[in-house]
Short mmCIF file of C-alpha atoms in Angstrom, two decimals:
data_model
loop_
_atom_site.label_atom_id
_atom_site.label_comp_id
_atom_site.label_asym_id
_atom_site.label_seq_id
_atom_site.Cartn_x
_atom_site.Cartn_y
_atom_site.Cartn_z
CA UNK D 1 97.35 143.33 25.51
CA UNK D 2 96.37 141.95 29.06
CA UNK D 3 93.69 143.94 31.01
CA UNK D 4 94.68 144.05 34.98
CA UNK D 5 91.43 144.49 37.09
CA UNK D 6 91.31 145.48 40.33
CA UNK D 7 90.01 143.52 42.82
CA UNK D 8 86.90 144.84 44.23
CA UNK D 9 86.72 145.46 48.08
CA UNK D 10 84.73 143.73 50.78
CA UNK D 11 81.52 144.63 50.52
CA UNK D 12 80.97 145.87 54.30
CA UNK D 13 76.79 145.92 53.77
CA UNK D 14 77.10 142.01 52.95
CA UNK D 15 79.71 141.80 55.65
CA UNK D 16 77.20 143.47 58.56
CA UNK D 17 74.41 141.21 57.25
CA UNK D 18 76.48 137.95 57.53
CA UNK D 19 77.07 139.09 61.07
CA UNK D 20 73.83 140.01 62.00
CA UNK D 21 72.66 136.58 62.79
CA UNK D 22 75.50 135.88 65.74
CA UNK D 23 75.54 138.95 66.92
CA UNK D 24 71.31 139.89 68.09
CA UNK D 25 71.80 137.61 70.58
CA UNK D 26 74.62 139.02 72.44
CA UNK D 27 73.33 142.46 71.89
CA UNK D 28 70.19 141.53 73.51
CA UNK D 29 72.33 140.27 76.62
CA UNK D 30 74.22 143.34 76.82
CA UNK D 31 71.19 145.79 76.12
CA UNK D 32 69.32 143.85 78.80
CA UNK D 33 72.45 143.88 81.68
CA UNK D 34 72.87 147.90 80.92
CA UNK D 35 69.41 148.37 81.34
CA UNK D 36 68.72 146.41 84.39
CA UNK D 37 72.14 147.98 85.77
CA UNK D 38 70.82 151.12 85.04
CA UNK D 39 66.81 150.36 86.73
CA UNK D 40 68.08 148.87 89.74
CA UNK D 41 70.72 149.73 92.35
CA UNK D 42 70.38 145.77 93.57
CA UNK D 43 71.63 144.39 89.85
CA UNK D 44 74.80 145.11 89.72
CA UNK D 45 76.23 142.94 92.56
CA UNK D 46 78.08 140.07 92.92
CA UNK D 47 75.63 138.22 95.18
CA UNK D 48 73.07 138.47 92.53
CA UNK D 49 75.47 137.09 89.90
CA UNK D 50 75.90 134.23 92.19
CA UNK D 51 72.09 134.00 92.01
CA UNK D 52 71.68 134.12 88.34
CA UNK D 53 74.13 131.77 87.60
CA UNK D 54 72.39 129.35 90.29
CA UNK D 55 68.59 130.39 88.68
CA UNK D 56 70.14 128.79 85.21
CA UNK D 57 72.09 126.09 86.32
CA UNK D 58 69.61 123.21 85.87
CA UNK D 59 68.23 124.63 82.47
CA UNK D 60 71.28 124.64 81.71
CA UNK D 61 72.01 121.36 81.78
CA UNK D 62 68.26 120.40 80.43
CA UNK D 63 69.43 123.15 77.61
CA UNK D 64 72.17 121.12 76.63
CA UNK D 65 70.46 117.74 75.59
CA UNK D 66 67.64 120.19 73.71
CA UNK D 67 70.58 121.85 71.54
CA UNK D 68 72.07 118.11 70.39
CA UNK D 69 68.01 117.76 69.32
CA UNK D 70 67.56 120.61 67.70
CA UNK D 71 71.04 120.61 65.72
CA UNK D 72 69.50 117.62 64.18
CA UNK D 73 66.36 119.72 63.07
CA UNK D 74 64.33 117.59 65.37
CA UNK D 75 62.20 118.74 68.76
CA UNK D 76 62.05 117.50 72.54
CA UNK D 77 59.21 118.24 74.06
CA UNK D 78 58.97 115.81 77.23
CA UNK D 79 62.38 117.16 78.79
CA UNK D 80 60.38 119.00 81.83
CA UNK D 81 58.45 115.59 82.67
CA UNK D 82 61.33 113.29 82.40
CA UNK D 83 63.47 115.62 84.33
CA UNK D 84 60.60 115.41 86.82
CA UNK D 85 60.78 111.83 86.81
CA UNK D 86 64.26 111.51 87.30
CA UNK D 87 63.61 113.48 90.61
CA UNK D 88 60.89 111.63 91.50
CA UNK D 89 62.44 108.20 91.29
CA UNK D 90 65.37 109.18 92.78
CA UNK D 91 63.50 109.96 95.98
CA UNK D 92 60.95 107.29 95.74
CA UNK D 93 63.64 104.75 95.58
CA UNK D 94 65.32 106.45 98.47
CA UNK D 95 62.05 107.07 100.68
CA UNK D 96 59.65 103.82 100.04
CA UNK D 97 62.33 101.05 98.56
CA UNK D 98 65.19 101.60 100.99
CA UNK D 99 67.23 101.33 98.20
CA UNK D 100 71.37 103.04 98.80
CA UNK D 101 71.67 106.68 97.42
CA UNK D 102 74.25 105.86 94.67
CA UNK D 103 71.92 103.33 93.24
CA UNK D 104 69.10 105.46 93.72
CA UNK D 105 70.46 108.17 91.71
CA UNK D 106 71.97 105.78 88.68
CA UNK D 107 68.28 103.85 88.58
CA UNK D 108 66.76 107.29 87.83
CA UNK D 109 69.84 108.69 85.30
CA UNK D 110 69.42 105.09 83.69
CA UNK D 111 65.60 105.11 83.13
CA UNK D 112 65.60 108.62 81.94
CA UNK D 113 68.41 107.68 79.45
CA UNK D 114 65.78 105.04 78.23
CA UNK D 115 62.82 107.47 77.91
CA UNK D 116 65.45 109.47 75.39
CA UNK D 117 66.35 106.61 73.84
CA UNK D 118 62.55 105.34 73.18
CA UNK D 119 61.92 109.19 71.94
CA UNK D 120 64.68 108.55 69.49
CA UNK D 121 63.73 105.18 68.54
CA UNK D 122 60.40 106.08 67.93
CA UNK D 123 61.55 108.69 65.09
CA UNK D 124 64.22 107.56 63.84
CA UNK D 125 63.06 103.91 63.73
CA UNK D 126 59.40 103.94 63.15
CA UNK D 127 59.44 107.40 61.70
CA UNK D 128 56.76 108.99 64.24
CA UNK D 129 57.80 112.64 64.01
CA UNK D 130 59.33 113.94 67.25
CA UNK D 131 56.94 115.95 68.25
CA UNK D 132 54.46 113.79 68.65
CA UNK D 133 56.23 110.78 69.95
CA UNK D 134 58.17 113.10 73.20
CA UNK D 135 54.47 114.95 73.79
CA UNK D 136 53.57 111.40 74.60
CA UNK D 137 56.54 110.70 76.44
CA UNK D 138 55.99 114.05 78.52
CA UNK D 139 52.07 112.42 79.37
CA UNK D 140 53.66 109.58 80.46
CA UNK D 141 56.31 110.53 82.18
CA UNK D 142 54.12 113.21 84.60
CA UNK D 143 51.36 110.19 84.70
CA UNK D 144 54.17 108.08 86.30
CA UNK D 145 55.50 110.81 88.50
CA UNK D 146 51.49 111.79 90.07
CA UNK D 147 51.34 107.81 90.23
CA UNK D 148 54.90 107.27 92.13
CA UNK D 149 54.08 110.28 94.87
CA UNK D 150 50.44 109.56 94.83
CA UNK D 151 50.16 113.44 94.46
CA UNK D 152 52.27 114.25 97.60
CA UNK D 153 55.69 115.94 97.77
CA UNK D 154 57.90 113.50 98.72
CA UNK D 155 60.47 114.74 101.16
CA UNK D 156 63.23 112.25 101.85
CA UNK D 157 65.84 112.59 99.13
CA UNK D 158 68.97 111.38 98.85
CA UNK D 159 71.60 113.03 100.93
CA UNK D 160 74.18 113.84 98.03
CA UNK D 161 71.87 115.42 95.79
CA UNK D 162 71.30 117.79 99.07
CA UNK D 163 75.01 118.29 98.69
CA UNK D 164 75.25 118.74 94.74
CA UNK D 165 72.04 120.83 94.62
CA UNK D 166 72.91 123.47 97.41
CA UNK D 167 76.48 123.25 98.09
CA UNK D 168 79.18 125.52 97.28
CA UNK D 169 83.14 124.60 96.70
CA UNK D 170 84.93 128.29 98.20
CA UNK D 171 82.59 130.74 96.77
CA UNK D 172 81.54 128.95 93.51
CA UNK D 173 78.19 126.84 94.27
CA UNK D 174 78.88 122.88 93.32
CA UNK D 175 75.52 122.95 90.68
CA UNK D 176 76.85 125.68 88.88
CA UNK D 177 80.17 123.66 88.86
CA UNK D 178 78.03 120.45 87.12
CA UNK D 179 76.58 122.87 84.71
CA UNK D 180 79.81 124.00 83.55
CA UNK D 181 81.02 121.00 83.23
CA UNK D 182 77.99 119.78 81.17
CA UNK D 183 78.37 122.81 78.55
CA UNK D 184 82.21 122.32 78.39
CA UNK D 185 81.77 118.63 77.47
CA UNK D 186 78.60 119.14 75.21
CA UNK D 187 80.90 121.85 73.05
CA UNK D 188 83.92 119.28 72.63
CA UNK D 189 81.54 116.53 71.39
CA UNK D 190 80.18 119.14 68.75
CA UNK D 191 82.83 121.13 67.87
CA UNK D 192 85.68 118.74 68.00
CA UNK D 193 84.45 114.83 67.37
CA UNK D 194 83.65 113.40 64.15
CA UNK D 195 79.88 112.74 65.91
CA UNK D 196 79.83 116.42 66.27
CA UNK D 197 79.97 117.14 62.71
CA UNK D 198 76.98 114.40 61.89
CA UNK D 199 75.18 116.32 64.17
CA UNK D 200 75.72 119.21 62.04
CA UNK D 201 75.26 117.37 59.00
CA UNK D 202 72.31 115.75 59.97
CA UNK D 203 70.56 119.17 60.58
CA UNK D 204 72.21 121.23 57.94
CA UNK D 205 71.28 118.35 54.77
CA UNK D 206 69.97 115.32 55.81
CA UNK D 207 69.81 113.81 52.45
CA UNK D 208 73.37 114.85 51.63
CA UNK D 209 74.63 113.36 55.11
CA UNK D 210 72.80 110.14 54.17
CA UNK D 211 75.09 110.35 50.77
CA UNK D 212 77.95 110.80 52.36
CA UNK D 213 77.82 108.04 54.49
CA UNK D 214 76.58 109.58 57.89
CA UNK D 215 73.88 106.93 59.69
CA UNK D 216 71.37 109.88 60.09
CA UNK D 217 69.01 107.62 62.34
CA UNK D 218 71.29 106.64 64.53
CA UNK D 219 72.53 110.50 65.17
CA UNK D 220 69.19 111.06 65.94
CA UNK D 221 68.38 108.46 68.06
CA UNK D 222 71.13 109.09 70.32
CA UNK D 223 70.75 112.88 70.56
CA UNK D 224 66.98 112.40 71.61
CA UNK D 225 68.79 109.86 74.30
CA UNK D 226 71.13 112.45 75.29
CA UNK D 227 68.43 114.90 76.00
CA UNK D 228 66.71 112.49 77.96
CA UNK D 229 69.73 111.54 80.22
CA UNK D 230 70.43 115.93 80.67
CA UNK D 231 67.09 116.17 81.35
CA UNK D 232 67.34 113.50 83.73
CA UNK D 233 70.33 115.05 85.30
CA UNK D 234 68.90 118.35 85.50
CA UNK D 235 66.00 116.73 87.35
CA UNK D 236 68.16 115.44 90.04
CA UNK D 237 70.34 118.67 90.27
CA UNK D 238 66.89 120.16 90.72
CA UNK D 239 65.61 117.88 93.52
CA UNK D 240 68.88 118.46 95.37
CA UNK D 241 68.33 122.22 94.82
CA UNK D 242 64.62 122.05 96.23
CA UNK D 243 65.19 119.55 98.90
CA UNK D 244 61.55 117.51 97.70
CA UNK D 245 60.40 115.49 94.96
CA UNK D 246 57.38 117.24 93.37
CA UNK D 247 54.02 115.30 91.74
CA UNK D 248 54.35 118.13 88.60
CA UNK D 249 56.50 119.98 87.07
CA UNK D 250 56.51 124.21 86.93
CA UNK D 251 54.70 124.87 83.75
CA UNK D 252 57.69 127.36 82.56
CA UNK D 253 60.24 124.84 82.54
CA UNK D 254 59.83 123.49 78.97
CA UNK D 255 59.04 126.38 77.29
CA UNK D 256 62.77 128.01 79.21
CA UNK D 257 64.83 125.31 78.10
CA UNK D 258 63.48 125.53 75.01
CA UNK D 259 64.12 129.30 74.41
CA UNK D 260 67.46 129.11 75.65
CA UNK D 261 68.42 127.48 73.02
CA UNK D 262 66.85 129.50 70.89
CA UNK D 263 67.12 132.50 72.26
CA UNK D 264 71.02 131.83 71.67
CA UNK D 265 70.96 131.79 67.40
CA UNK D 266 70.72 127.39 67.44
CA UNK D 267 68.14 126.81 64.18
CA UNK D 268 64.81 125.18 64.79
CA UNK D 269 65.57 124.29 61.35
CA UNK D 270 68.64 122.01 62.15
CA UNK D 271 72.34 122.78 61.16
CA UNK D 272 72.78 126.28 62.76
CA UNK D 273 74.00 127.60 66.22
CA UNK D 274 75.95 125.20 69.47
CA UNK D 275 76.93 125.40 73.07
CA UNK D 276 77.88 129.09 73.39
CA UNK D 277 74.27 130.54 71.65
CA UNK D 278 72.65 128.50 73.88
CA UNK D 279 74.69 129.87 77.20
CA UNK D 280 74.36 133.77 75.49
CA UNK D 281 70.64 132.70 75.36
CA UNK D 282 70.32 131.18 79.28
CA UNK D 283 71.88 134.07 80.54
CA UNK D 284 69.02 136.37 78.21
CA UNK D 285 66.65 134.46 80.38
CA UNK D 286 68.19 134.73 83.72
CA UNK D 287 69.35 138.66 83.35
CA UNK D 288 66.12 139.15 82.49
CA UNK D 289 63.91 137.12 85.20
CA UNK D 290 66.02 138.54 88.21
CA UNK D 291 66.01 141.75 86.41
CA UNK D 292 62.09 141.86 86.45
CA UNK D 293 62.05 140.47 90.37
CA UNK D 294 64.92 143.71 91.06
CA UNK D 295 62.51 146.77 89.23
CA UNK D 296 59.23 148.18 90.58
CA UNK D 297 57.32 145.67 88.27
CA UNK D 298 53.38 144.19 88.84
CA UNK D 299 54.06 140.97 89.63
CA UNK D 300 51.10 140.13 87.55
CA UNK D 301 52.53 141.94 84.47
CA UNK D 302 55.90 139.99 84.84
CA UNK D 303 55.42 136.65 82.87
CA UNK D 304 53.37 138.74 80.29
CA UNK D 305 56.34 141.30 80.03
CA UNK D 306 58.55 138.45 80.07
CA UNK D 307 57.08 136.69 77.04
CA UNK D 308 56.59 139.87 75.26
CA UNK D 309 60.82 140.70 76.01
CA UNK D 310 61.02 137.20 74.52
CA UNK D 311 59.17 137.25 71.02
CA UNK D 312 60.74 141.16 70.05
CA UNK D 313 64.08 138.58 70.60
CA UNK D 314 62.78 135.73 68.82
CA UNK D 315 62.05 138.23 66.48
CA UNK D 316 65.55 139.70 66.07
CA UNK D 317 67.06 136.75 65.99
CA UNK D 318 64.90 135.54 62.85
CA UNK D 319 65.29 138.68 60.71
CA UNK D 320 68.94 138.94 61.32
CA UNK D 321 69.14 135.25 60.23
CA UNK D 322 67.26 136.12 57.15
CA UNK D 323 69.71 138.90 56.14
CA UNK D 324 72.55 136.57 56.86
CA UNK D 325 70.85 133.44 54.43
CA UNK D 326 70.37 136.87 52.22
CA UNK D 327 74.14 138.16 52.10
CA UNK D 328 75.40 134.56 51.45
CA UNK D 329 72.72 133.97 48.44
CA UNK D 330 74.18 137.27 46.96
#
């Protein structure tokens, strides 16, 4: 006699949990873009859009490099200074060596490529763990941007990062154009290349990766060089943007491109998250910066509410993971 079971339904509880994880991030978007609709009549506009979208375009593309690094379970911590470098030599070369624009701009994309490279060297290689070796590189890199201005903003700068940084093609500025760009091409490599998936792989398992073939130093090497080119670009984008080269960098700069990324759901861990959590989690930070500068706020109180807006999502994001890694163990 054969017994015919039944076969049991989804479990929805282990179904919500599982979902969890993706979805606090883009709840915290929407709940902050209702709310800030809501406080201020100035919000909800297309101008300010505009101005969001401009706000984030350079961390964006400094995001970018720091989500190939972290994929790999690994850390960048020099991508403010380097992207200040980039800026720096761009208009140094310009302004004191006479050198053209175009070769300006490829000198300073090609050392901070180097700087990336060295980061990735330097772990991968020699095993010095990545935070240490890109804290170093982000002393160096501001020591050689105070010494290259001498401490003054420099103020000549090539004439088509003027153009790239603050130009607009119709309605749709050209930076915002170059960050797009950046994303789209950053989320073919990972979703859709075989390097992609050793990214993942590296992250996720290293060991297993190693097993299966996947040259885990070399992934690593050349996402840390990736972050150091993005960061370079960003740096240009951002000297276009500004109009000057600056001796320092703004002190939230790291810790933003940083947070974007995790902000988005991407794993400090290694293996978990891509391109779209890390644009859910720039446009967290932007909706919520402009927000702040649109409601009645101290403007003392607006960094600290600001990083307090940022660990409740931090927060979120970690339990929700936790019931996901929970529902999946089950």
């Amino acid at each position: 006699m054969s017994v015919v079971t039944k076969k049991e339904p989804a479990n929805l509880g282990r179904v919500l949990k599982r979902s969890l994880h993706s979805m606090a991030p883009l709840w915290t978007l929407i709940i902050l873009f209702i709310f800030f609709s809501l406080a201020s009549d100035t919000f909800f506009r297309i101008i300010n859009f505009r101005n969001i979208l401009i706000q984030v375009s350079t961390m964006a593309i400094m995001s970018t490099g720091v989500t190939f690094v972290l994929l790999t379970g690994e850390i960048d911590l020099s991508v403010a200074d380097v992207g200040g470098l980039a800026g720096v030599i761009a208009a140094y070369a310009t302004a004191t060596l006479a050198l053209p624009q175009s070769v300006s701009i490829i000198l300073a994309l090609v050392i901070t490529l180097l700087l990336g490279y060295f980061n990735g060297f330097g772990t991968a290689r020699l095993g010095i763990p990545s935070f240490m070796i890109t804290l170093a590189m982000m002393v160096i890199a501001g020591g050689l941007s105070l010494y290259f201005t001498r401490g003054r903003v420099i103020f000549k700068i090539p004439d088509l990062l003027k153009v790239l940084g603050t130009g607009s093609i119709g309605p749709i500025p050209i930076i915002v154009i170059i960050a797009a760009i950046v994303l789209a091409l950053a989320h073919f490599v990972l979703q859709y290349t075989r390097y992609g998936r050793y990214v993942y792989m590296t992250g996720a398992n290293r060991e297993a990766a190693e097993l299966s073939g996947v040259n885990t130093r070399a992934v690593i090497a050349s996402c840390l060089a990736i972050s150091g080119f993005t960061a370079g670009l960003s740096g240009l984008m951002n000297l276009g943007r500004l109009g000057s080269a600056q001796p320092s960098v703004p002190s939230d700069m790291l810790i933003n491109a940083i947070a974007a990324v995790v902000l988005g759901g991407t794993s400090l861990a290694g293996g978990e998250g891509g391109i779209p959590n890390t644009i859910i989690g720039l446009l967290i930070l932007g909706i919520l910066r402009n927000g702040l500068d649109q409601v009645s706020t101290d403007v003392y109180l607006k960094t600290f509410i600001t990083g307090i807006i940022l660990v409740v999502a931090l927060f979120l994001n970690i339990v929700a993971s936790r019931l996901r890694h929970t529902a999946e163990d089950e």
